[in-house]
Amino acid sequence: EPEVTQTPSHQVTQMGQEVILRCVPISNHLYFYWYRQILGQKVEFLVSFYNNEISEKSEIFDDQFSVERPDGSNFTLKIRSTKLEDSAMYFCASSAGSYNEQFFGPGTRLTVL
Amino acid sequence: AQKITQTQPGMFVQEKEAVTLDCTYDTSDQSYGLFWYKQPSSGEMIFLIYQGSYDEQNATEGRYSLNFQKARKSANLVISASQLGDSAMYFCAMREGTKSFQKLVFGTGTRLLVSP
């Protein structure tokens, strides 16, 4: 069964460093998303991406964040200068259509020291 | 105001019994969707079931069913014949209307523990 994959599974970085989280969505899906979950808290929407551009973003998704689809398969989330409060599990998701269910990847646990 | 409310931080059920996990939502949109996801201890988010606001029948997927009461704005998840592998966090989520149709808003979750 097709699935969303994410790399790395765990990333440790120093405050102020740039990180890139990678995702490979399900191949025939058109909509891509990033969510985050701070430990012990609920899942929060960050951004959605369609047709090579951001279609919606939350207030969390400030200028430190960017997303890109560099080729036909990868979808990346970049955090330019990480802060301690960026420590969280980051989930990538994809869906076939805007109203379809979103399938989540296994997540990348980001730890900022 | 919370868009999605899950009032049960934890639930216990014995294997083979049914359990209902509560979810209430708040929206003024006529068109919306409700989702349930399971998060085992390994951390991944697994899609379980979906209910559209215009669906007249309650959604079912195997042992999962959704008790959708539109007037009460509730979308409770019913798990029948619980299994040990059902022990996990369960999140209710909503996609609202046409303004923000791609964003899922999640509740705080319910931790389900299934005992032998």
Coordinates of C-alpha atoms in Angstrom, one line a residue:
Chain A
E1 CA 0.0 0.0 0.0
P2 CA 1.4 3.4 -0.9
E3 CA 2.5 5.5 2.0
V4 CA 4.1 8.9 2.8
T5 CA 7.7 8.6 3.9
Q6 CA 9.8 11.1 5.9
T7 CA 13.5 11.5 6.5
P8 CA 15.2 11.7 8.8
S9 CA 13.2 10.1 11.6
H10 CA 15.1 12.1 14.2
Q11 CA 17.1 15.3 13.8
V12 CA 19.1 17.0 16.5
T13 CA 20.4 20.5 15.8
Q14 CA 21.9 23.5 17.5
M15 CA 19.8 26.6 18.0
G16 CA 20.3 29.0 15.1
Q17 CA 21.1 26.2 12.6
E18 CA 19.1 25.6 9.5
V19 CA 17.3 22.2 9.1
I20 CA 15.6 20.6 6.1
L21 CA 13.0 18.0 6.7
R22 CA 12.2 15.8 3.8
C23 CA 9.0 14.0 2.7
V24 CA 8.0 11.8 -0.2
P25 CA 4.2 12.1 -0.6
I26 CA 2.1 9.3 -2.1
S27 CA 2.8 9.4 -5.8
N28 CA -0.5 10.4 -7.3
H29 CA -1.4 12.9 -4.6
L30 CA -1.7 16.6 -5.5
Y31 CA -2.0 18.3 -2.1
F32 CA 0.8 18.3 0.5
Y33 CA 0.9 19.5 4.0
W34 CA 3.1 20.0 7.0
Y35 CA 1.9 19.7 10.6
R36 CA 3.7 19.8 13.9
Q37 CA 3.1 18.3 17.3
I38 CA 4.9 19.6 20.3
L39 CA 5.5 16.8 22.8
G40 CA 2.3 16.1 24.7
Q41 CA 0.2 18.6 22.7
K42 CA -2.2 18.4 19.8
V43 CA -1.3 18.4 16.2
E44 CA -1.1 21.8 14.6
F45 CA -1.4 22.8 10.9
L46 CA 1.6 24.6 9.4
V47 CA 1.1 24.9 5.7
S48 CA -0.6 23.4 2.6
F49 CA 0.9 23.3 -0.9
Y50 CA -0.7 22.7 -4.2
N51 CA 0.3 23.3 -7.8
N52 CA 3.8 24.4 -6.7
E53 CA 2.7 27.1 -4.4
I54 CA 1.5 27.6 -0.8
S55 CA -2.2 27.5 -0.7
E56 CA -2.7 28.1 3.0
K57 CA -0.5 28.7 6.0
S58 CA -1.0 29.2 9.7
E59 CA 0.3 31.9 12.0
I60 CA 3.0 29.5 13.1
F61 CA 4.5 29.4 9.6
D62 CA 6.4 32.6 9.7
D63 CA 9.4 33.8 7.6
Q64 CA 11.7 31.3 9.3
F65 CA 9.8 28.5 7.5
S66 CA 9.7 27.7 3.8
V67 CA 8.5 24.7 1.7
E68 CA 9.6 23.5 -1.6
R69 CA 8.9 20.7 -4.1
P70 CA 12.3 20.5 -5.7
D71 CA 11.5 17.6 -8.0
G72 CA 8.6 15.4 -8.8
S73 CA 8.7 13.4 -5.7
N74 CA 10.1 15.3 -2.7
F75 CA 8.5 17.9 -0.5
T76 CA 10.6 19.7 2.0
L77 CA 10.2 21.9 5.0
K78 CA 13.1 24.3 5.8
I79 CA 13.5 26.1 9.1
R80 CA 16.2 28.8 8.5
S81 CA 17.3 29.5 12.1
T82 CA 15.9 27.0 14.6
K83 CA 14.7 28.1 18.0
L84 CA 14.3 25.9 21.1
E85 CA 10.5 26.1 20.7
D86 CA 10.8 24.5 17.2
S87 CA 11.4 21.2 18.9
A88 CA 8.5 19.0 17.9
M89 CA 7.4 16.1 15.8
Y90 CA 6.9 17.3 12.2
F91 CA 4.4 15.4 10.1
C92 CA 4.1 15.5 6.3
A93 CA 0.8 14.6 4.8
S94 CA -0.7 14.3 1.4
S95 CA -4.1 13.9 -0.2
A96 CA -5.4 13.1 -3.6
G97 CA -7.8 16.0 -3.6
S98 CA -8.5 19.0 -1.4
Y99 CA -11.5 17.2 0.2
N100 CA -9.9 13.8 0.5
E101 CA -8.5 12.3 3.6
Q102 CA -4.9 13.3 4.4
F103 CA -2.4 10.5 4.8
F104 CA 0.4 11.2 7.3
G105 CA 4.0 10.2 7.2
P106 CA 5.7 8.7 10.3
G107 CA 7.1 12.1 11.3
T108 CA 10.5 13.6 12.0
R109 CA 11.3 14.3 15.6
L110 CA 13.3 17.6 15.7
T111 CA 15.2 18.4 18.8
V112 CA 16.8 21.9 19.0
L113 CA 19.5 22.2 21.7
Chain B
A1 CA -13.3 28.8 21.6
Q2 CA -12.0 25.3 20.8
K3 CA -13.0 24.1 17.4
I4 CA -12.6 20.4 18.4
T5 CA -13.2 19.2 22.0
Q6 CA -12.3 15.8 23.2
T7 CA -13.3 15.7 26.9
Q8 CA -11.8 12.3 27.8
P9 CA -8.1 12.5 28.3
G10 CA -8.0 8.8 29.0
M11 CA -10.3 5.8 28.5
F12 CA -9.9 2.2 29.6
V13 CA -11.7 -0.7 28.0
Q14 CA -11.4 -4.5 28.3
E15 CA -10.4 -6.5 25.3
K16 CA -13.4 -7.5 23.1
E17 CA -15.6 -4.8 24.5
A18 CA -16.8 -1.7 22.6
V19 CA -15.7 1.8 23.5
T20 CA -16.9 5.3 22.5
L21 CA -14.5 8.2 22.2
D22 CA -16.2 11.5 22.3
C23 CA -15.7 14.5 20.0
T24 CA -17.7 17.7 19.7
Y25 CA -17.0 20.4 17.2
D26 CA -17.8 24.0 16.7
T27 CA -18.3 25.5 13.3
S28 CA -20.7 27.8 11.5
D29 CA -20.0 26.4 8.1
Q30 CA -22.5 24.1 6.4
S31 CA -19.9 22.1 4.7
Y32 CA -17.2 20.4 6.8
G33 CA -15.5 17.1 7.3
L34 CA -14.7 15.2 10.4
F35 CA -11.8 12.7 10.8
W36 CA -10.4 10.4 13.3
Y37 CA -6.8 9.5 13.5
K38 CA -4.9 7.0 15.7
Q39 CA -1.5 7.7 17.0
P40 CA 0.3 4.6 18.5
S41 CA 3.3 5.0 20.8
S42 CA 5.5 4.8 17.7
G43 CA 4.2 8.3 16.8
E44 CA 2.8 7.9 13.3
M45 CA -0.7 9.2 12.5
I46 CA -3.0 6.7 11.0
F47 CA -6.2 7.7 9.3
L48 CA -9.2 5.8 10.6
I49 CA -12.5 7.2 9.3
Y50 CA -14.1 10.2 7.7
Q51 CA -17.6 11.8 7.9
G52 CA -18.8 14.6 5.6
S53 CA -21.3 17.0 6.9
Y54 CA -23.7 16.2 4.1
D55 CA -23.4 12.4 4.5
E56 CA -26.7 11.0 5.7
Q57 CA -25.4 7.7 6.9
N58 CA -22.9 7.3 9.7
A59 CA -19.5 6.3 8.4
T60 CA -18.2 2.8 9.1
E61 CA -14.8 1.2 8.4
G62 CA -14.4 -2.3 9.8
R63 CA -14.5 -2.1 13.6
Y64 CA -14.7 1.6 13.5
S65 CA -17.9 3.6 13.2
L66 CA -18.7 7.2 13.6
N67 CA -21.7 8.3 15.6
F68 CA -22.5 11.5 13.8
Q69 CA -25.1 13.7 15.5
K70 CA -25.2 16.9 13.5
A71 CA -27.6 18.9 15.6
R72 CA -25.5 18.2 18.7
K73 CA -22.3 18.8 16.8
S74 CA -20.8 15.6 17.9
A75 CA -18.8 12.9 16.0
N76 CA -18.0 10.1 18.4
L77 CA -15.8 7.2 17.4
V78 CA -17.0 3.8 18.3
I79 CA -14.6 0.9 18.3
S80 CA -16.2 -2.4 18.5
A81 CA -14.5 -5.6 19.8
S82 CA -11.5 -3.8 21.2
Q83 CA -8.1 -5.4 20.6
L84 CA -4.8 -4.9 22.5
G85 CA -3.4 -3.2 19.5
D86 CA -6.1 -0.5 19.7
S87 CA -4.2 1.0 22.7
A88 CA -3.1 4.4 21.4
M89 CA -3.9 8.1 21.3
Y90 CA -7.0 9.0 19.2
F91 CA -7.4 12.4 17.6
C92 CA -10.6 13.9 16.2
A93 CA -10.0 16.5 13.5
M94 CA -12.2 18.8 11.4
R95 CA -11.8 20.4 8.0
E96 CA -14.1 23.5 7.8
G97 CA -16.0 24.7 4.8
T98 CA -14.5 26.2 1.7
K99 CA -12.4 29.0 3.3
S100 CA -10.0 26.7 5.0
F101 CA -10.7 23.4 3.4
Q102 CA -7.2 22.0 3.5
K103 CA -6.4 22.7 7.1
L104 CA -7.2 20.0 9.6
V105 CA -7.9 21.3 13.1
F106 CA -7.2 18.7 15.8
G107 CA -8.5 18.0 19.2
T108 CA -6.3 17.3 22.2
G109 CA -6.8 13.6 21.9
T110 CA -7.9 10.7 24.0
R111 CA -5.5 8.0 25.2
L112 CA -7.2 4.6 25.0
L113 CA -5.8 1.7 27.0
V114 CA -7.1 -1.8 26.2
S115 CA -6.6 -4.4 28.9
P116 CA -6.6 -8.1 28.5

